[in-house]
mmCIF file with all atom_site columns, C-alpha atoms in Angstrom:
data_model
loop_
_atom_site.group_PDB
_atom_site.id
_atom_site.type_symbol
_atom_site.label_atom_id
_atom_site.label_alt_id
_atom_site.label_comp_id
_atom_site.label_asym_id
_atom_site.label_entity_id
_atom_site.label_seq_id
_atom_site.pdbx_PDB_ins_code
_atom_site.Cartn_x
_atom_site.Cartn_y
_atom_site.Cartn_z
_atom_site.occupancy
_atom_site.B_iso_or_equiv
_atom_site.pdbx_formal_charge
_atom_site.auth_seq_id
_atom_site.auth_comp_id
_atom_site.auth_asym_id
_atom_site.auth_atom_id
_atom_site.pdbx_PDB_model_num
ATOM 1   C CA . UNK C 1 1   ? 34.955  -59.464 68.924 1.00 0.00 ? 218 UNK C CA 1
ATOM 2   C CA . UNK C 1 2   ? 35.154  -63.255 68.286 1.00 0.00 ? 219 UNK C CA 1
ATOM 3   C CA . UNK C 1 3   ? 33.053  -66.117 67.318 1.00 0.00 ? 220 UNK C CA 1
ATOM 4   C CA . UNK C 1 4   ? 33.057  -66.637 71.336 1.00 0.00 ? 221 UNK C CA 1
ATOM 5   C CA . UNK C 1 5   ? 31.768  -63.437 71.959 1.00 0.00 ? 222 UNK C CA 1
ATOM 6   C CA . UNK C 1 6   ? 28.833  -63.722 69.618 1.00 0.00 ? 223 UNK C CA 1
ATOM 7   C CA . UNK C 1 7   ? 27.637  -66.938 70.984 1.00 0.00 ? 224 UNK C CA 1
ATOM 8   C CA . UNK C 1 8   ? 28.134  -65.674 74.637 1.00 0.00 ? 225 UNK C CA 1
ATOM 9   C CA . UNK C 1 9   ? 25.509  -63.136 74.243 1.00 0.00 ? 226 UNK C CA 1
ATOM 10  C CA . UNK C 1 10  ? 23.019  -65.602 72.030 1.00 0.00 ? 227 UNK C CA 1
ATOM 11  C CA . UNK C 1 11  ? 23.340  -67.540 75.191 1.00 0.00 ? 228 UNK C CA 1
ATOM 12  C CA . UNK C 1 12  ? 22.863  -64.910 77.240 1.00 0.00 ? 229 UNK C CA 1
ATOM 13  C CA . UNK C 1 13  ? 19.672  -64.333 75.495 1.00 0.00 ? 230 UNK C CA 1
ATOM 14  C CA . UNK C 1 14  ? 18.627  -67.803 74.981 1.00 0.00 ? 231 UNK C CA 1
ATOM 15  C CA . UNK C 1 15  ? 20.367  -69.898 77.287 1.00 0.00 ? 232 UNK C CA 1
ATOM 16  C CA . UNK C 1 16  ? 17.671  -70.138 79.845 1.00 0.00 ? 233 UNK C CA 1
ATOM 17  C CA . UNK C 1 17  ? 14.908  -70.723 77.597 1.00 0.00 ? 234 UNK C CA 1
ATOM 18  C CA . UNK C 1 18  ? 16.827  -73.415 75.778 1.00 0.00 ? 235 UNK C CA 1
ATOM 19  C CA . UNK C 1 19  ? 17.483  -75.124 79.963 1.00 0.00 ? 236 UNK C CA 1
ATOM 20  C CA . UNK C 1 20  ? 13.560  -75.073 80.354 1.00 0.00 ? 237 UNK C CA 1
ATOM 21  C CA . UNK C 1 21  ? 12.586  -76.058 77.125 1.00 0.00 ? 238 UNK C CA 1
ATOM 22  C CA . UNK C 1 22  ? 15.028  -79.108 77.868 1.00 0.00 ? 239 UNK C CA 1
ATOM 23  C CA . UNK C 1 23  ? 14.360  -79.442 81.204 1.00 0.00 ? 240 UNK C CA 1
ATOM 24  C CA . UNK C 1 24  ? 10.450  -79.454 81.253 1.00 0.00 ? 241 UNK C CA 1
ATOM 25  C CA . UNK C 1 25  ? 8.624   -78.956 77.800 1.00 0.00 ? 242 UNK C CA 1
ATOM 26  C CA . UNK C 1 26  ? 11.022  -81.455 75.757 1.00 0.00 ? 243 UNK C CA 1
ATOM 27  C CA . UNK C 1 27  ? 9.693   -83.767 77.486 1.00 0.00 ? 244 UNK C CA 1
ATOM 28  C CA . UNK C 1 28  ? 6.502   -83.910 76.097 1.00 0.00 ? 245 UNK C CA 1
ATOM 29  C CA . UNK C 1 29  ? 5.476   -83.677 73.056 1.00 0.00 ? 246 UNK C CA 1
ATOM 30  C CA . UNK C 1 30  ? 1.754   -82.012 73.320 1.00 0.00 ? 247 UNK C CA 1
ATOM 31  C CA . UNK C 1 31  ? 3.977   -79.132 75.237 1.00 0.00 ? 248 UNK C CA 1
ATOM 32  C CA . UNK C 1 32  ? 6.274   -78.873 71.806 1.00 0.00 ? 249 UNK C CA 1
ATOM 33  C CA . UNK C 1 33  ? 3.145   -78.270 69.760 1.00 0.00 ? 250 UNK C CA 1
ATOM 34  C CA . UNK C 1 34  ? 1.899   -76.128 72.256 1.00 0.00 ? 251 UNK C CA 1
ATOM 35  C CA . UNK C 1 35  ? 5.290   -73.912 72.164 1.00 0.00 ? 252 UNK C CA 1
ATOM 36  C CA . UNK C 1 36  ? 5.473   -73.714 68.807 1.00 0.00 ? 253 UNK C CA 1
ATOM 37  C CA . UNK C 1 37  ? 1.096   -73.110 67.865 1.00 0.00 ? 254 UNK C CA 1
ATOM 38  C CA . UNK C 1 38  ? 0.567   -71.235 70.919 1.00 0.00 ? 255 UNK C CA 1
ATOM 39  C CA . UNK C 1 39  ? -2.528  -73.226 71.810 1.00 0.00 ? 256 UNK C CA 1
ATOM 40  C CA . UNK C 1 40  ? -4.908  -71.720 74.125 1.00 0.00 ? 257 UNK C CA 1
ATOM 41  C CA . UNK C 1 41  ? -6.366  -73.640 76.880 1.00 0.00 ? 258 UNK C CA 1
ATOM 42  C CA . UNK C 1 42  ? -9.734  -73.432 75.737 1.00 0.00 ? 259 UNK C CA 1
ATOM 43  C CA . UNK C 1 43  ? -9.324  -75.393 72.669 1.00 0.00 ? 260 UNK C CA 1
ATOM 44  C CA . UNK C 1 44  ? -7.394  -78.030 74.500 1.00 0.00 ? 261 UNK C CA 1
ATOM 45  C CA . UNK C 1 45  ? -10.136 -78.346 76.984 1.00 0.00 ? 262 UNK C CA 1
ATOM 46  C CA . UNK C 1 46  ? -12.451 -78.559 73.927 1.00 0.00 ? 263 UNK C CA 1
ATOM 47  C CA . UNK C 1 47  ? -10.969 -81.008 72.388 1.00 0.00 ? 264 UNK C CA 1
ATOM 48  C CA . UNK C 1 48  ? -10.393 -83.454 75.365 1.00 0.00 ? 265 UNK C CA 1
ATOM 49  C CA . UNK C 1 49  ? -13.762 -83.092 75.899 1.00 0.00 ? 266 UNK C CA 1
ATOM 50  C CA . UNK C 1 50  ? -14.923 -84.260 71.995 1.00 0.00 ? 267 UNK C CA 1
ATOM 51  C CA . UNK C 1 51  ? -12.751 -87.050 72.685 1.00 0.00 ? 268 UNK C CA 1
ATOM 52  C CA . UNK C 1 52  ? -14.353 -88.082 75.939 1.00 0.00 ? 269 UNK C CA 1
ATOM 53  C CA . UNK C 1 53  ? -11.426 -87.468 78.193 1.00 0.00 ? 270 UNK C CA 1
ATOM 54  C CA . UNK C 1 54  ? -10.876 -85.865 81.339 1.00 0.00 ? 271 UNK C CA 1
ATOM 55  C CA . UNK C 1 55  ? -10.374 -82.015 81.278 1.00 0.00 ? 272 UNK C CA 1
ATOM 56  C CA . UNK C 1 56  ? -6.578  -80.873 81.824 1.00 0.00 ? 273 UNK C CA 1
ATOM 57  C CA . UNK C 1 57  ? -5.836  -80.699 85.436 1.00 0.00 ? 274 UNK C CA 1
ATOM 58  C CA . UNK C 1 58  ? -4.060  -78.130 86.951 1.00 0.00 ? 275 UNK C CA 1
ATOM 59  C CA . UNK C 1 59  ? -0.683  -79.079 86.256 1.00 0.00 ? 276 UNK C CA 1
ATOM 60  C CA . UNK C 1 60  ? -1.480  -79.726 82.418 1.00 0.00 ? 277 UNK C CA 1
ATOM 61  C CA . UNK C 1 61  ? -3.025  -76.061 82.450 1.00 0.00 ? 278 UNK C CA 1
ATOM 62  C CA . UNK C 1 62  ? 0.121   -74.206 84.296 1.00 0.00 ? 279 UNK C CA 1
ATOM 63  C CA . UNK C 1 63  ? 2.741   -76.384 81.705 1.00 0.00 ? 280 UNK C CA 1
ATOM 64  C CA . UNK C 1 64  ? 0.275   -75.605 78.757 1.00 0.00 ? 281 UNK C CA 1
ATOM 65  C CA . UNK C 1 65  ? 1.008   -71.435 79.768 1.00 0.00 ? 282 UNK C CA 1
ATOM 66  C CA . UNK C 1 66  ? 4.422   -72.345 80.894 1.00 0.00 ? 283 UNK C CA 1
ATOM 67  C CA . UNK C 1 67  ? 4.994   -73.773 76.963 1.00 0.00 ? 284 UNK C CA 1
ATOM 68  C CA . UNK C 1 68  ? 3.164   -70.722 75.415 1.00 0.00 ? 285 UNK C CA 1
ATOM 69  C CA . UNK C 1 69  ? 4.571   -68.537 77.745 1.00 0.00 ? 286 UNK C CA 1
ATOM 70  C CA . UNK C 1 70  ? 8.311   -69.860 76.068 1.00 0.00 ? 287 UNK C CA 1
ATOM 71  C CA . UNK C 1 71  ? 7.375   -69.422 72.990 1.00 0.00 ? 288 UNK C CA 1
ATOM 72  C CA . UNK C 1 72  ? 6.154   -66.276 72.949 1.00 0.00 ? 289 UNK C CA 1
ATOM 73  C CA . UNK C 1 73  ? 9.416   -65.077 74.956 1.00 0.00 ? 290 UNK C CA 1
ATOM 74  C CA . UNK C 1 74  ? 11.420  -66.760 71.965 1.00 0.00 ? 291 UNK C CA 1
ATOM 75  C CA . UNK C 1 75  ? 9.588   -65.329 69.236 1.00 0.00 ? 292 UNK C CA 1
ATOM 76  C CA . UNK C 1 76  ? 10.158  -61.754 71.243 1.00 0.00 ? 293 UNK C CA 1
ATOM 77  C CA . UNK C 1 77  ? 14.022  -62.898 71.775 1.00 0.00 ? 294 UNK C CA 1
ATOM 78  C CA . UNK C 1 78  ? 15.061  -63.899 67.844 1.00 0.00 ? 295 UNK C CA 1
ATOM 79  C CA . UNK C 1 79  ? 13.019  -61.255 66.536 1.00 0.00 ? 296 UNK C CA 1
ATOM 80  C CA . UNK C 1 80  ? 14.855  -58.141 68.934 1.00 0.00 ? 297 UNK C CA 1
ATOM 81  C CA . UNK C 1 81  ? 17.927  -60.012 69.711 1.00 0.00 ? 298 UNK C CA 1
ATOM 82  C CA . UNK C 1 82  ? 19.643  -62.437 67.757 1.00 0.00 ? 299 UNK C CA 1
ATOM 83  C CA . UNK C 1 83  ? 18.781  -61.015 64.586 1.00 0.00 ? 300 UNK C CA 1
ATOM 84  C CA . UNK C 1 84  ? 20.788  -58.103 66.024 1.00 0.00 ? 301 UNK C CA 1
ATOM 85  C CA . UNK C 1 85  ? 23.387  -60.400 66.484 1.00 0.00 ? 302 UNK C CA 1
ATOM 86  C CA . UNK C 1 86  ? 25.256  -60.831 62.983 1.00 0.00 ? 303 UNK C CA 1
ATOM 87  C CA . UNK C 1 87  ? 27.744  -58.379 63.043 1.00 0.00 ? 304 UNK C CA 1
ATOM 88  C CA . UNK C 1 88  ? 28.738  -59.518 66.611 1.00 0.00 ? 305 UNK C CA 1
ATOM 89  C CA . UNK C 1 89  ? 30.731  -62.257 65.083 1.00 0.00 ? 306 UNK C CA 1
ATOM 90  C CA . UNK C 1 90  ? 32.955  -60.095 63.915 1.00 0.00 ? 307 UNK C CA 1
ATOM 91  C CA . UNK C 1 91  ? 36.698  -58.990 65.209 1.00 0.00 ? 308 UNK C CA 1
ATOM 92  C CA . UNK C 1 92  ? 35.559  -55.907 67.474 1.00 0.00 ? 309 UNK C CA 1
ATOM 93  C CA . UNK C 1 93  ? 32.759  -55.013 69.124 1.00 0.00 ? 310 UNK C CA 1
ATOM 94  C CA . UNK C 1 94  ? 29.965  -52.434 68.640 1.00 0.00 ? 311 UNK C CA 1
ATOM 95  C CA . UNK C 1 95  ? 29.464  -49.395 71.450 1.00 0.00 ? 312 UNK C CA 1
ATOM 96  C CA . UNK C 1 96  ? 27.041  -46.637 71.485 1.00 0.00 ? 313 UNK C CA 1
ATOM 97  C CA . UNK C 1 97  ? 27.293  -43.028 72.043 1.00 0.00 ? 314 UNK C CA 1
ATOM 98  C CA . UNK C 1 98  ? 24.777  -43.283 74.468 1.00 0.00 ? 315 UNK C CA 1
ATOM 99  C CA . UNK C 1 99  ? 26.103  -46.215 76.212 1.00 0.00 ? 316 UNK C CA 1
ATOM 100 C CA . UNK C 1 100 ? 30.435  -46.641 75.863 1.00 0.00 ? 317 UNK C CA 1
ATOM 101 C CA . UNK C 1 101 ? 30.538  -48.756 78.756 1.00 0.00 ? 318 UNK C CA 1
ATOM 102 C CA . UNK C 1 102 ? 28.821  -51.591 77.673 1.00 0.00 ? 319 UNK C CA 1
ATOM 103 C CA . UNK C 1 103 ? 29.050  -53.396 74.326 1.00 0.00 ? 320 UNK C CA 1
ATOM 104 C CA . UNK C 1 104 ? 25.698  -52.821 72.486 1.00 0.00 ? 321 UNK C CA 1
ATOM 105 C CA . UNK C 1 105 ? 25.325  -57.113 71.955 1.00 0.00 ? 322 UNK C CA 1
ATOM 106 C CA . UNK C 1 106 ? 25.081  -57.377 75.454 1.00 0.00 ? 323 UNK C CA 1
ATOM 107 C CA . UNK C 1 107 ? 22.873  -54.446 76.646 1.00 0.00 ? 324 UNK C CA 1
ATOM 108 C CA . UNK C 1 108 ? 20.750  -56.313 73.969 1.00 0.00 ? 325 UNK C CA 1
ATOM 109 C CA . UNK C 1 109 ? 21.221  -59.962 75.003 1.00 0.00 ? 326 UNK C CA 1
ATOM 110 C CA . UNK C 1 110 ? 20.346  -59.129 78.776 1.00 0.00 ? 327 UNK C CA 1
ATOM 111 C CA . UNK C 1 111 ? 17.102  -56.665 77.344 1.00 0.00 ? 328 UNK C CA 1
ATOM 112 C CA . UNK C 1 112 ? 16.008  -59.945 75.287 1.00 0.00 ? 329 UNK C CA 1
ATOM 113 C CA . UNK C 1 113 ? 16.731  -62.479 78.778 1.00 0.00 ? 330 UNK C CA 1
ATOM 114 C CA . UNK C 1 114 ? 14.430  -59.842 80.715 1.00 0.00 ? 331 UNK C CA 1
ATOM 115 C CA . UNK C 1 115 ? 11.713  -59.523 78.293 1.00 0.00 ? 332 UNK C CA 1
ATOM 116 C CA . UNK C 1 116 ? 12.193  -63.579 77.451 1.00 0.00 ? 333 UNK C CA 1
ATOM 117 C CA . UNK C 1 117 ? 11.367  -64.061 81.300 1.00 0.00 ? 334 UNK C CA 1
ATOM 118 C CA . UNK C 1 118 ? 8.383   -61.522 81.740 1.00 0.00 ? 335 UNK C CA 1
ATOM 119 C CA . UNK C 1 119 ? 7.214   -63.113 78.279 1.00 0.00 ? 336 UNK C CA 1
ATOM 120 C CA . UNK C 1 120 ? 7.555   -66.451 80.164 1.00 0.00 ? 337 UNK C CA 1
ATOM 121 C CA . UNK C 1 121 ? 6.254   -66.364 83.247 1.00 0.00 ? 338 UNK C CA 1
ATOM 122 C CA . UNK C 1 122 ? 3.188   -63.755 82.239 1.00 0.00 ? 339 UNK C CA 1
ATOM 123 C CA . UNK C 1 123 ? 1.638   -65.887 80.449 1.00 0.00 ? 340 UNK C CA 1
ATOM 124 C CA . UNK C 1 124 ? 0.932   -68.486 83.508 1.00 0.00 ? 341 UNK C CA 1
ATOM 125 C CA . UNK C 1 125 ? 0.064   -65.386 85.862 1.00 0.00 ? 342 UNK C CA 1
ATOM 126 C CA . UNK C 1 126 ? -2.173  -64.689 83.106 1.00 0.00 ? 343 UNK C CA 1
ATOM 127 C CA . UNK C 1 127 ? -4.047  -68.519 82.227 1.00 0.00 ? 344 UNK C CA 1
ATOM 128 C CA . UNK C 1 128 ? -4.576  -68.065 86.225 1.00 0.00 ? 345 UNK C CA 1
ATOM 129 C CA . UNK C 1 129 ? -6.002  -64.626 86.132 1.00 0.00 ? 346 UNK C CA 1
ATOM 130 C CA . UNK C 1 130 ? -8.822  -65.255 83.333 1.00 0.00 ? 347 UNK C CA 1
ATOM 131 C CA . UNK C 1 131 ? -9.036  -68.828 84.826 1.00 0.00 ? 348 UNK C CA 1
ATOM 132 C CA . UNK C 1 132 ? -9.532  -67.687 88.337 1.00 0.00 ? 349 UNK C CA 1
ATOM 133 C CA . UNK C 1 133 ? -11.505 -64.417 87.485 1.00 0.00 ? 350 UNK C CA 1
ATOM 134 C CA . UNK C 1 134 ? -8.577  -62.884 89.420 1.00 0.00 ? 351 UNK C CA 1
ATOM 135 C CA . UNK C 1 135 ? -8.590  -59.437 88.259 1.00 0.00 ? 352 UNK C CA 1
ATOM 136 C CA . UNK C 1 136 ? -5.222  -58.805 90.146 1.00 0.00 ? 353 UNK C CA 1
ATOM 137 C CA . UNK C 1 137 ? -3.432  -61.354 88.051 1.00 0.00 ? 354 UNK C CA 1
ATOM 138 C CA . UNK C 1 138 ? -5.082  -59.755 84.866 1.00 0.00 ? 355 UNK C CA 1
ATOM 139 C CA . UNK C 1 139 ? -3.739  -56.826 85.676 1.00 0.00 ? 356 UNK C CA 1
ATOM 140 C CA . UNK C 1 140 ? -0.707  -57.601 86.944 1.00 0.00 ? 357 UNK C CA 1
ATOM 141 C CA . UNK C 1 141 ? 0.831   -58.597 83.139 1.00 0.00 ? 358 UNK C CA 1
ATOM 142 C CA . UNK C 1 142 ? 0.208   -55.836 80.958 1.00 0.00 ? 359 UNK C CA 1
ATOM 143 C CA . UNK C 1 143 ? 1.670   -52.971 84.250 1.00 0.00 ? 360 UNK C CA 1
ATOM 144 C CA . UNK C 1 144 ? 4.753   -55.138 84.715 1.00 0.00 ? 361 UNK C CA 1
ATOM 145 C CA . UNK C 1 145 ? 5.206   -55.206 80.790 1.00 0.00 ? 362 UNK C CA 1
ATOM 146 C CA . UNK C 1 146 ? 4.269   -51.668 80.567 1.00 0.00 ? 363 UNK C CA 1
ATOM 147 C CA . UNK C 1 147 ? 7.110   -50.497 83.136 1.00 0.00 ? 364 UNK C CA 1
ATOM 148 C CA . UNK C 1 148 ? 9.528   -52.973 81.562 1.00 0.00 ? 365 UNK C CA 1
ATOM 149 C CA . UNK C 1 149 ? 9.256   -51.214 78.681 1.00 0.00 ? 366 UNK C CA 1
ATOM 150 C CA . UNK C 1 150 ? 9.317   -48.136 79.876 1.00 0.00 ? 367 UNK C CA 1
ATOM 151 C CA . UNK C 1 151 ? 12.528  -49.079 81.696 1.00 0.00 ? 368 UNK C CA 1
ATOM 152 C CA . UNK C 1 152 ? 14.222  -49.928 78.293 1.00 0.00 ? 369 UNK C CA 1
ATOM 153 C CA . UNK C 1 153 ? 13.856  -45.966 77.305 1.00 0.00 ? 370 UNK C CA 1
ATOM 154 C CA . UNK C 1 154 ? 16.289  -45.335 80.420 1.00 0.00 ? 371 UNK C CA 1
ATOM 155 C CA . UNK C 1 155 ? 18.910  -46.735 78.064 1.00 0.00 ? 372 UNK C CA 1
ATOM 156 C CA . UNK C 1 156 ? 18.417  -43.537 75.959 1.00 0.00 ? 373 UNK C CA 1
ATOM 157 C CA . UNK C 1 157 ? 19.827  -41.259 78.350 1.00 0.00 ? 374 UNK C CA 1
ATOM 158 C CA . UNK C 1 158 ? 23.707  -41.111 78.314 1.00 0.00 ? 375 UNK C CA 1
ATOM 159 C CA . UNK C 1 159 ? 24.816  -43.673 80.446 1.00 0.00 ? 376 UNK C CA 1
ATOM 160 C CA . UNK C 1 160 ? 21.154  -44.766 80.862 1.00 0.00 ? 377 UNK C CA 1
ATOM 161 C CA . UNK C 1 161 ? 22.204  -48.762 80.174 1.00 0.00 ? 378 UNK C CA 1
ATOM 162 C CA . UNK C 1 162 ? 23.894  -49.439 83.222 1.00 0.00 ? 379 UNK C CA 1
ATOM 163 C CA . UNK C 1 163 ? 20.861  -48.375 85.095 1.00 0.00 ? 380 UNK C CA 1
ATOM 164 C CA . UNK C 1 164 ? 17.927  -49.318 82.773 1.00 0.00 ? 381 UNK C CA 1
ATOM 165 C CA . UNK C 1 165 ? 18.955  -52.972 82.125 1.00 0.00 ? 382 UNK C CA 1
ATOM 166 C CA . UNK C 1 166 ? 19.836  -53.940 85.775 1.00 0.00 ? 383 UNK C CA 1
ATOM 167 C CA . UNK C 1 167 ? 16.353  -52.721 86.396 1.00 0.00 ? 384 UNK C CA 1
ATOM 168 C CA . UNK C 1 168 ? 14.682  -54.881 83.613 1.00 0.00 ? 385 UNK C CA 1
ATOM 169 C CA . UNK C 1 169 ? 16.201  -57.713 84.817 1.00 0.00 ? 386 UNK C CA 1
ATOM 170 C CA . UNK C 1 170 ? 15.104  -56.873 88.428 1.00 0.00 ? 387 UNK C CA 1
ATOM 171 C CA . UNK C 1 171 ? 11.593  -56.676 86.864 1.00 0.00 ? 388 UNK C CA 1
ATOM 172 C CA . UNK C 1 172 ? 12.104  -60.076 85.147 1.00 0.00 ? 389 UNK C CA 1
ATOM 173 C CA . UNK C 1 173 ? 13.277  -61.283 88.627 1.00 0.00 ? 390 UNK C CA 1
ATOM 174 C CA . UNK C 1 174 ? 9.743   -59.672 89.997 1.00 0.00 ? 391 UNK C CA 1
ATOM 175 C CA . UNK C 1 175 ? 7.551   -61.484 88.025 1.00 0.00 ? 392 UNK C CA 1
ATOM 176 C CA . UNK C 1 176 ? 9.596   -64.411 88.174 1.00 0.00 ? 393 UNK C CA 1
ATOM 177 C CA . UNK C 1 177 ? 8.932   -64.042 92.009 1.00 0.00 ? 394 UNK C CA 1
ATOM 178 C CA . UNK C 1 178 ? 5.331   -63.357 91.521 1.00 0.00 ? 395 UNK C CA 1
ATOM 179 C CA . UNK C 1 179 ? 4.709   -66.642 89.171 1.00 0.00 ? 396 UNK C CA 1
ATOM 180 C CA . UNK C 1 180 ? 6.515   -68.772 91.547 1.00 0.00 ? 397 UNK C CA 1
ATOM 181 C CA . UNK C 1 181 ? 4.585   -68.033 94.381 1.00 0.00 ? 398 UNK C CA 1
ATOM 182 C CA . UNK C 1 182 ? 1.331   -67.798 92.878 1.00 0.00 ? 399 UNK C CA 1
ATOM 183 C CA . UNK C 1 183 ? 1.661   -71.238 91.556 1.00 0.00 ? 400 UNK C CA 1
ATOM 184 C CA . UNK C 1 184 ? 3.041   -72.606 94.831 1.00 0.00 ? 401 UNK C CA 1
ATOM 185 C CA . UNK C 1 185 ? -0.111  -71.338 95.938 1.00 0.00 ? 402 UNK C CA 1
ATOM 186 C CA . UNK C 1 186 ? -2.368  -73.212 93.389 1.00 0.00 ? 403 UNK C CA 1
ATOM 187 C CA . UNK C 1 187 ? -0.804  -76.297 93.457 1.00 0.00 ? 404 UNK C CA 1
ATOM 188 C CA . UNK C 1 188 ? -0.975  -76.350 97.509 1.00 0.00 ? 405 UNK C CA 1
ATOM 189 C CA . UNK C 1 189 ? -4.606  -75.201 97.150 1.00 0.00 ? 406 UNK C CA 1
ATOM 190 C CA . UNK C 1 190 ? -5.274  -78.537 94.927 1.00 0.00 ? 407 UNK C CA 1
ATOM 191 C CA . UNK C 1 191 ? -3.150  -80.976 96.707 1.00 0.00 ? 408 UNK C CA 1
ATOM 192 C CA . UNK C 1 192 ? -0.536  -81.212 94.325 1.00 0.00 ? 409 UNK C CA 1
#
C-alpha cells in the first residue's frame, strides 16, 4: 500500500470532521475552546451570567454540543483509528483472517467515521435531552451507542465486516437523521 492509501483512509476517518470543524466551529473561536476543553453548558451559562450577559440562546447551546460533540468523536477517532494507521503507509496492505475482503485500514477508517458521527451528533441529542427533561433523548444516546457497538462484534465472525460496518454506518446515518430533525424542530419551535 502507498503513501496514498494511508492518507485515503485518515480521510476517511477524519475527513468529515475536519469539513465541519472548518465549515462551522473554525469560525469561532469560543467553539475552538469548547472542542478542545469540552465545556459543558452549565459553566458557560455560569459564567455569562457573572459577567452580566445574556444567557446562550439556543443556537449558542446546539453549536456549544455540536463543538463538544466533535471533539469527543476526534478524541474516539485518533485514539482507535489513526494510531492504527502507521503501518498503512507501507507498500502492501494488511487483511485479516476474519475479514480477506476488505483491507483491515479501511474496515477501521469507516468503524472510526461511524463512531466519529454517533460521537458527534449524540452529544446535541443529549444537551437537548437533560435541557428539555426529555427522557427519550436521554435515552436515545447511550441504546444507539450500545447497538453500535455491539454491531462492531459482527466483524468477528468470518466475513462479519462486510455486514457489521455497513450497519454502523447505517446507525451513524440514524442518529445523524435523528439530530437533524430534532433540531429542525427546536429551532422552528423558537423562531429561528
Amino acid at each position: 500500500m502507498t503513501v496514498a492509501a494511508g492518507v485515503g483512509y485518515a480521510l476517511i476517518a477524519l475527513g468529515p470532521a475536519f469539513s465541519l470543524f472548518a465549515g462551522v466551529i473554525a469560525r469561532k473561536p469560543f467553539l475552538v475552546l469548547t472542542l478542545l476543553s469540552r465545556k459543558v453548558e452549565e459553566m458557560l451559562d455560569a459564567f455569562a451570567d457573572r459577567i452580566a450577559k445574556p444567557r446562550l440562546c439556543l443556537t449558542d447551546k446546539m453549536l456549544i454540543s455540536l463543538a463538544g460533540g466533535l471533539g469527543h468523536g476526534l478524541a474516539h477517532a485518533v485514539f482507535f483509528c489513526l494510531s492504527l494507521l502507521t503501518p498503512a503507509f507501507g507498500r502492501a496492505t494488511f487483511y485479516v483472517q476474519r475479514c480477506s475482503r476488505m483491507p483491515f485500514f479501511l474496515v477501521s477508517a469507516i468503524i472510526s467515521l461511524g463512531f466519529l458521527v454517533i460521537h458527534t451528533f449524540s452529544m446535541i441529542i443529549a444537551f437537548n435531552g437533560y435541557g428539555e427533561r426529555k427522557k427519550s433523548d436521554q435515552i436515545f444516546v447511550p441504546v444507539v451507542h450500545l447497538i453500535a457497538a455491539v454491531m462492531t462484534l459482527i466483524n468477528l465472525a468470518p466475513g462479519g465486516c462486510l455486514i457489521g460496518t455497513p450497519l454502523l454506518c447505517v446507525m451513524a446515518a440514524l442518529t445523524l437523521q435523528y439530530s437533524w430533525r430534532m433540531v429542525g424542530q427546536r429551532l422552528t419551535e423558537h423562531g429561528h
